[in-house]
Short mmCIF file of C-alpha atoms in Angstrom, two decimals:
data_model
loop_
_atom_site.label_atom_id
_atom_site.label_comp_id
_atom_site.label_asym_id
_atom_site.label_seq_id
_atom_site.Cartn_x
_atom_site.Cartn_y
_atom_site.Cartn_z
CA MET A 1 129.75 70.87 59.78
CA VAL A 2 128.20 69.73 63.32
CA LEU A 3 127.44 72.17 65.35
CA LYS A 4 126.91 70.48 69.72
CA PRO A 5 124.26 71.68 71.13
CA PRO A 6 124.63 73.81 73.82
CA VAL A 7 125.68 72.65 77.45
CA PRO A 8 124.18 73.94 80.51
CA GLY A 9 126.44 75.24 83.20
CA ALA A 10 129.38 75.91 80.65
CA ALA A 11 128.31 80.28 81.44
CA VAL A 12 129.34 79.61 85.13
CA TYR A 13 132.29 77.42 84.15
CA ARG A 14 133.09 80.04 81.62
CA LEU A 15 132.34 83.01 84.69
CA VAL A 16 134.90 81.15 87.26
CA GLN A 17 137.64 80.95 85.04
CA TYR A 18 136.51 84.30 84.23
CA GLY A 19 137.29 84.81 88.42
CA GLU A 20 140.70 83.42 88.62
CA HIS A 21 142.54 85.35 85.72
CA LEU A 22 141.48 88.53 87.48
CA SER A 23 145.02 87.80 89.57
CA PRO A 24 147.86 87.67 87.06
CA THR A 25 150.77 84.03 88.13
CA SER A 26 152.91 87.28 86.77
CA GLU A 27 153.62 90.72 88.73
CA ALA A 28 154.71 92.59 85.55
CA SER A 29 151.46 91.07 84.04
CA LYS A 30 149.36 93.39 86.12
CA PHE A 31 150.87 96.76 85.56
CA ASP A 32 150.71 95.45 81.53
CA ILE A 33 147.68 97.55 79.21
CA GLU A 34 148.76 94.80 76.23
CA HIS A 35 148.34 92.25 79.42
CA TRP A 36 144.34 93.13 80.42
CA ARG A 37 143.18 93.97 76.33
CA LYS A 38 144.00 90.42 75.72
CA PHE A 39 142.40 89.23 78.65
CA THR A 40 139.14 91.49 77.36
CA THR A 41 140.10 90.69 74.34
CA GLU A 42 139.14 86.14 75.43
CA PHE A 43 136.52 87.14 77.69
CA TYR A 44 134.51 89.26 76.54
CA SER A 45 132.13 89.98 72.75
CA GLU A 46 133.24 93.00 70.41
CA SER A 47 129.84 94.77 72.23
CA GLY A 48 131.05 93.48 75.55
CA THR A 49 129.91 96.22 78.13
CA MET A 50 129.75 95.89 82.61
CA LYS A 51 127.83 97.49 84.16
CA TYR A 52 129.36 98.37 87.94
CA SER A 53 126.84 99.89 90.60
CA VAL A 54 128.05 101.11 93.43
CA ARG A 55 126.22 102.11 96.46
CA ASN A 56 127.61 105.05 98.66
CA SER A 57 128.21 102.85 102.47
CA GLN A 58 126.80 106.39 104.58
CA PHE A 59 123.57 108.26 102.65
CA LYS A 60 122.67 105.12 100.36
CA ASP A 61 122.98 106.64 97.51
CA VAL A 62 123.75 104.51 94.37
CA ARG A 63 126.46 104.95 90.89
CA VAL A 64 126.08 103.25 87.85
CA PHE A 65 129.08 103.50 85.67
CA GLU A 66 129.35 101.72 82.53
CA LEU A 67 132.86 100.67 80.65
CA ASN A 68 132.96 99.05 76.95
CA THR A 69 135.82 97.16 76.14
CA ALA A 70 137.71 99.64 75.22
CA LEU A 71 137.98 101.16 78.59
CA LEU A 72 137.81 97.22 80.95
CA PRO A 73 141.53 96.82 79.86
CA ARG A 74 142.09 100.22 81.35
CA PHE A 75 139.77 99.86 84.86
CA TYR A 76 141.21 96.44 85.65
CA MET A 77 145.00 97.68 85.31
CA ILE A 78 144.14 100.57 88.31
CA ASN A 79 143.36 98.64 90.41
CA PHE A 80 147.02 97.12 90.08
CA GLU A 81 148.32 100.63 90.30
CA SER A 82 145.73 102.03 93.39
CA GLY A 83 147.47 98.60 95.20
CA VAL A 84 145.76 96.01 95.12
CA THR A 85 147.87 92.51 95.18
CA GLU A 86 145.06 90.07 94.12
CA MET A 87 141.49 89.40 93.17
CA HIS A 88 138.84 87.29 93.10
CA LEU A 89 135.37 86.78 92.62
CA THR A 90 133.33 84.24 94.03
CA LEU A 91 129.50 83.39 93.62
CA GLU A 92 126.83 81.48 95.75
CA ASN A 93 124.68 79.33 94.01
CA PRO A 94 124.60 80.53 90.25
CA GLN A 95 121.97 79.96 88.28
CA GLU A 96 122.24 79.38 84.31
CA TYR A 97 119.39 79.49 81.91
CA VAL A 98 120.22 78.68 78.14
CA LEU A 99 118.08 81.27 75.47
CA PRO A 100 116.60 79.69 72.28
CA ASN A 101 119.61 81.99 70.37
CA GLU A 102 121.77 79.39 72.40
CA SER A 103 123.69 82.39 74.33
CA HIS A 104 124.22 81.49 78.23
CA VAL A 105 122.66 84.64 80.88
CA VAL A 106 124.27 83.80 83.90
CA GLU A 107 122.37 85.14 87.94
CA CYS A 108 123.96 85.23 91.32
CA THR A 109 121.67 87.07 94.28
CA ARG A 110 124.75 87.09 95.74
CA ALA A 111 128.60 87.61 94.42
CA ASN A 112 131.82 88.97 95.94
CA PHE A 113 134.00 90.95 94.38
CA ILE A 114 137.09 90.10 97.10
CA TYR A 115 140.40 93.02 96.78
CA HIS A 116 143.48 92.38 98.90
CA PHE A 117 145.76 95.63 99.60
CA ASN A 118 149.63 95.24 100.19
CA ASN A 119 148.13 96.42 103.28
CA ASP A 120 147.77 93.52 104.49
CA VAL A 121 143.58 95.10 103.81
CA GLN A 122 140.79 93.20 102.56
CA VAL A 123 137.68 94.72 100.66
CA THR A 124 134.75 92.89 99.34
CA ALA A 125 132.63 94.24 97.50
CA SER A 126 129.34 91.69 97.74
CA GLY A 127 125.70 92.09 95.82
CA MET A 128 123.39 90.60 93.18
CA LEU A 129 125.34 89.43 89.19
CA ARG A 130 124.41 88.73 86.51
CA VAL A 131 126.33 87.94 83.10
CA THR A 132 124.83 87.05 79.50
CA PHE A 133 127.24 84.94 76.78
CA ASN A 134 126.81 84.57 73.47
CA ALA A 135 126.57 81.37 71.27
CA GLN A 136 130.69 81.16 72.10
CA LEU A 137 130.45 82.07 75.41
CA LYS A 138 131.57 85.27 75.43
CA ILE A 139 130.64 88.13 77.84
CA GLU A 140 128.06 90.38 75.93
CA LEU A 141 127.39 92.32 79.28
CA MET A 142 128.12 92.03 82.81
CA GLU A 143 126.15 94.05 85.22
CA PHE A 144 127.04 94.32 89.50
CA HIS A 145 125.14 95.96 91.69
CA SER A 146 126.80 95.73 94.46
CA SER A 147 124.98 96.45 97.69
CA HIS A 148 127.51 96.96 100.50
CA HIS A 149 131.24 95.81 100.52
CA ASN A 150 133.15 95.51 103.94
CA GLU A 151 136.96 96.07 104.87
CA TYR A 152 138.84 93.56 106.84
CA LEU A 153 141.65 94.26 108.77
CA SER A 154 144.34 91.28 109.62
CA ARG A 155 145.68 90.88 112.74
CA SER A 156 148.86 90.01 111.87
CA PHE A 157 148.39 93.29 110.66
CA LEU A 158 146.95 94.05 114.19
CA LEU A 159 149.56 92.52 115.66
CA SER A 160 152.14 94.65 113.66
CA LEU A 161 150.58 98.39 114.67
CA ALA A 162 150.37 97.48 117.82
CA GLN A 163 154.84 96.81 118.55
CA GLN A 164 154.82 100.25 116.10
CA SER A 165 152.65 101.98 118.41
CA GLY A 166 154.88 101.26 121.97
CA ASP A 167 154.38 97.42 122.30
CA ALA A 168 151.88 98.72 124.03
CA LYS A 169 150.10 95.36 126.18
CA ASP A 170 147.59 93.97 128.34
CA THR A 171 148.11 91.30 130.98
CA ASN A 172 147.45 88.60 129.05
CA GLY A 173 150.15 90.04 125.86
CA LYS A 174 147.60 91.65 123.63
CA PRO A 175 147.06 94.95 122.33
CA LYS A 176 145.71 97.39 123.90
CA MET A 177 142.61 99.10 123.40
CA LYS A 178 141.34 102.45 123.94
CA SER A 179 137.25 102.15 124.16
CA SER A 180 134.95 105.18 124.08
CA GLY A 181 135.87 106.49 127.67
CA GLY A 182 138.28 104.35 129.07
CA GLU A 183 142.18 106.04 129.59
CA GLY A 184 145.57 105.20 127.65
CA ASP A 185 146.84 105.45 123.92
CA LEU A 186 145.56 103.70 120.74
CA PHE A 187 147.08 103.37 118.60
CA ASP A 188 146.71 104.71 114.65
CA LEU A 189 145.20 102.87 112.52
CA PRO A 190 145.91 103.60 108.92
CA PRO A 191 143.60 105.51 106.12
CA SER A 192 141.26 103.18 104.06
CA CYS A 193 142.34 101.98 100.64
CA VAL A 194 138.90 102.79 99.69
CA ASN A 195 136.04 105.68 99.43
CA GLU A 196 132.65 105.20 101.51
CA TYR A 197 131.30 103.54 97.43
CA GLY A 198 133.66 100.80 98.22
CA VAL A 199 136.08 101.67 95.78
CA PRO A 200 140.07 103.03 95.05
CA ILE A 201 140.50 107.02 94.91
CA LYS A 202 142.45 106.53 91.10
CA THR A 203 139.63 103.35 90.50
CA MET A 204 136.44 105.79 90.93
CA ARG A 205 139.10 108.81 88.88
CA CYS A 206 138.79 105.99 86.21
CA LEU A 207 135.49 105.16 85.89
CA GLU A 208 134.23 109.20 86.81
CA ILE A 209 135.97 109.34 83.16
CA SER A 210 134.59 106.48 81.70
CA GLU A 211 130.96 107.79 82.50
CA VAL A 212 131.58 111.70 80.88
CA ILE A 213 133.04 109.48 77.61
CA PHE A 214 129.89 107.60 77.74
CA HIS A 215 127.70 109.84 78.00
CA MET A 216 129.67 112.59 75.72
CA ARG A 217 130.99 109.76 73.07
CA ASP A 218 127.68 110.98 70.53
CA LEU A 219 129.43 114.95 70.31
CA ILE A 220 133.08 114.12 70.09
CA SER A 221 131.98 111.88 67.11
CA TYR A 222 130.84 114.45 65.18
CA SER A 223 133.46 117.13 66.27
CA LEU A 224 135.74 114.58 65.39
CA GLU A 225 133.60 114.17 61.11
CA PHE A 226 133.10 117.78 61.29
CA ASN A 227 136.67 118.86 62.57
CA THR A 228 135.21 122.09 64.60
CA GLY A 229 135.73 122.55 68.74
CA ALA A 230 133.92 121.69 71.88
CA ILE A 231 132.42 124.58 72.20
CA GLN A 232 131.31 124.79 68.09
CA SER A 233 130.43 121.57 67.90
CA LEU A 234 128.72 121.64 70.86
CA GLN A 235 126.93 124.31 69.98
CA LYS A 236 126.07 123.00 66.27
CA TYR A 237 125.34 119.69 67.42
CA ALA A 238 122.18 121.09 70.26
CA GLU A 239 121.18 122.68 66.83
CA ALA A 240 120.63 120.13 64.41
CA LEU A 241 119.69 118.27 67.62
CA ARG A 242 116.84 120.60 67.93
CA ASN A 243 115.71 121.26 64.62
CA VAL A 244 115.42 117.61 64.70
CA GLN A 245 113.01 117.82 67.69
CA ASN A 246 111.30 120.76 66.47
CA ARG A 247 109.85 117.85 63.15
CA ILE A 248 108.95 116.04 65.43
CA VAL A 249 106.58 117.67 67.21
CA GLY A 250 105.81 119.45 63.94
CA VAL A 251 105.12 116.03 62.96
CA ASN A 252 103.24 114.30 65.61
CA GLY A 253 101.40 118.01 67.00
CA ASN A 254 100.58 119.57 64.06
CA PHE A 255 102.98 121.97 65.39
CA ASN A 256 104.76 124.89 63.13
CA PRO A 257 108.14 125.98 63.54
CA PRO A 258 109.39 129.57 65.47
CA ASN A 259 109.98 130.10 61.46
CA GLY A 260 106.67 129.90 60.61
CA LYS A 261 106.76 127.80 57.91
CA ALA A 262 105.05 124.84 57.78
CA SER A 263 106.12 121.25 59.67
CA PRO A 264 107.77 119.37 56.97
CA ASN A 265 105.56 116.24 55.16
CA PRO A 266 106.76 112.72 57.22
CA GLN A 267 107.11 110.82 54.36
CA ASN A 268 109.70 113.59 52.76
CA SER A 269 111.34 114.20 56.60
CA GLY A 270 113.89 112.10 56.32
CA ASN A 271 115.34 114.43 53.65
CA ASP A 272 115.17 117.74 54.84
CA MET A 273 119.05 118.76 54.63
CA ASN A 274 120.52 120.61 57.26
CA GLU A 275 123.60 123.83 56.95
CA GLY A 276 125.82 121.37 55.85
CA GLY A 277 123.70 119.56 53.27
CA SER A 278 123.34 116.19 55.32
CA SER A 279 119.98 114.53 55.52
CA ILE A 280 119.39 113.83 59.13
CA VAL A 281 117.37 111.00 61.07
CA ILE A 282 115.90 110.89 63.97
CA LYS A 283 116.33 107.72 66.25
CA GLN A 284 115.34 108.04 69.82
CA GLU A 285 114.80 104.55 71.25
CA GLY A 286 117.99 102.24 72.54
CA SER A 287 119.06 106.26 73.49
CA PRO A 288 123.19 105.91 74.48
CA ALA A 289 122.16 108.86 77.30
CA PRO A 290 119.59 109.75 78.93
CA HIS A 291 116.62 111.98 77.12
CA SER A 292 118.90 112.92 74.19
CA ALA A 293 119.21 110.89 70.10
CA ILE A 294 121.52 109.72 68.05
CA LEU A 295 122.87 111.94 64.56
CA HIS A 296 122.69 109.59 61.39
CA MET A 297 124.31 111.34 58.47
CA SER A 298 124.11 110.92 55.00
CA ASP A 299 125.96 108.71 52.65
CA LYS A 300 128.47 111.38 52.46
CA SER A 301 129.67 111.17 56.22
CA PRO A 302 130.37 107.72 57.80
CA VAL A 303 127.44 107.53 60.59
CA VAL A 304 128.12 109.71 64.22
CA GLY A 305 126.68 107.55 66.95
CA LYS A 306 125.45 104.18 66.71
CA LYS A 307 122.93 102.03 68.77
CA GLU A 308 124.30 100.16 71.88
CA SER A 309 122.07 97.81 74.14
CA ASN A 310 121.11 99.55 77.55
CA ASN A 311 119.85 96.36 79.16
#
């Protein structure tokens, strides 16, 4: 079998295809979770991840959410459940780089996710986009860092509001608008479709839940593995982490644990046993949550946590 060399521009074309498939042609597909699972499988690798950064328009604070392939189908569907009728992705001057391992990186200093709502309102989130594709042109990591968002109302929408408020028009046939110090009635605008981060309320709840799941996935796996409740799992998990950290301090800093026993030999530290008889090995690099460690059990029990890239 002859392998074809990577084609420059193939990843940009694949990203354009991704943007075109964000709005299904079938109305039923927008609310079908199976459709979005197929969409995720089509464009993302099994370990694919989306990092979505949103910025508060008022206080300028930034929140970063990370979604894996298990959460992405729900995220896409909830956007349409929040009143979105169409989603689009536009790229401005994308740059593609082919790496030695035949993966592709597409960087775009300005990209726009455009959301059309069922009340003729359009919200545009603008920011930096960076997408890493594997050799099969499937997304390994999509990073979108929103710098700001704008909300637009169509002229026909404003005219319809003016008619509903009493057909108040001036001599030129335009709807009367009340200035800050003027007189007359100003028609009331409907509430915004998005919050201060430019995200629909229901979608924001989905992102916040995914954030909790992402940072607690090791604890959840620990609870499922040992069939313990939430409080008991938290206590045992924290105790196991403290024991391992004490061993690391004892090895590197000649620190003896509170019980007065000598620190374990570095060569034998991996064979120390926990309460259940399984060895615990600490692995700090690539931890999925800040300031946390990942526990790996011995061959008698499956791996509790695994390393995932947080590029």
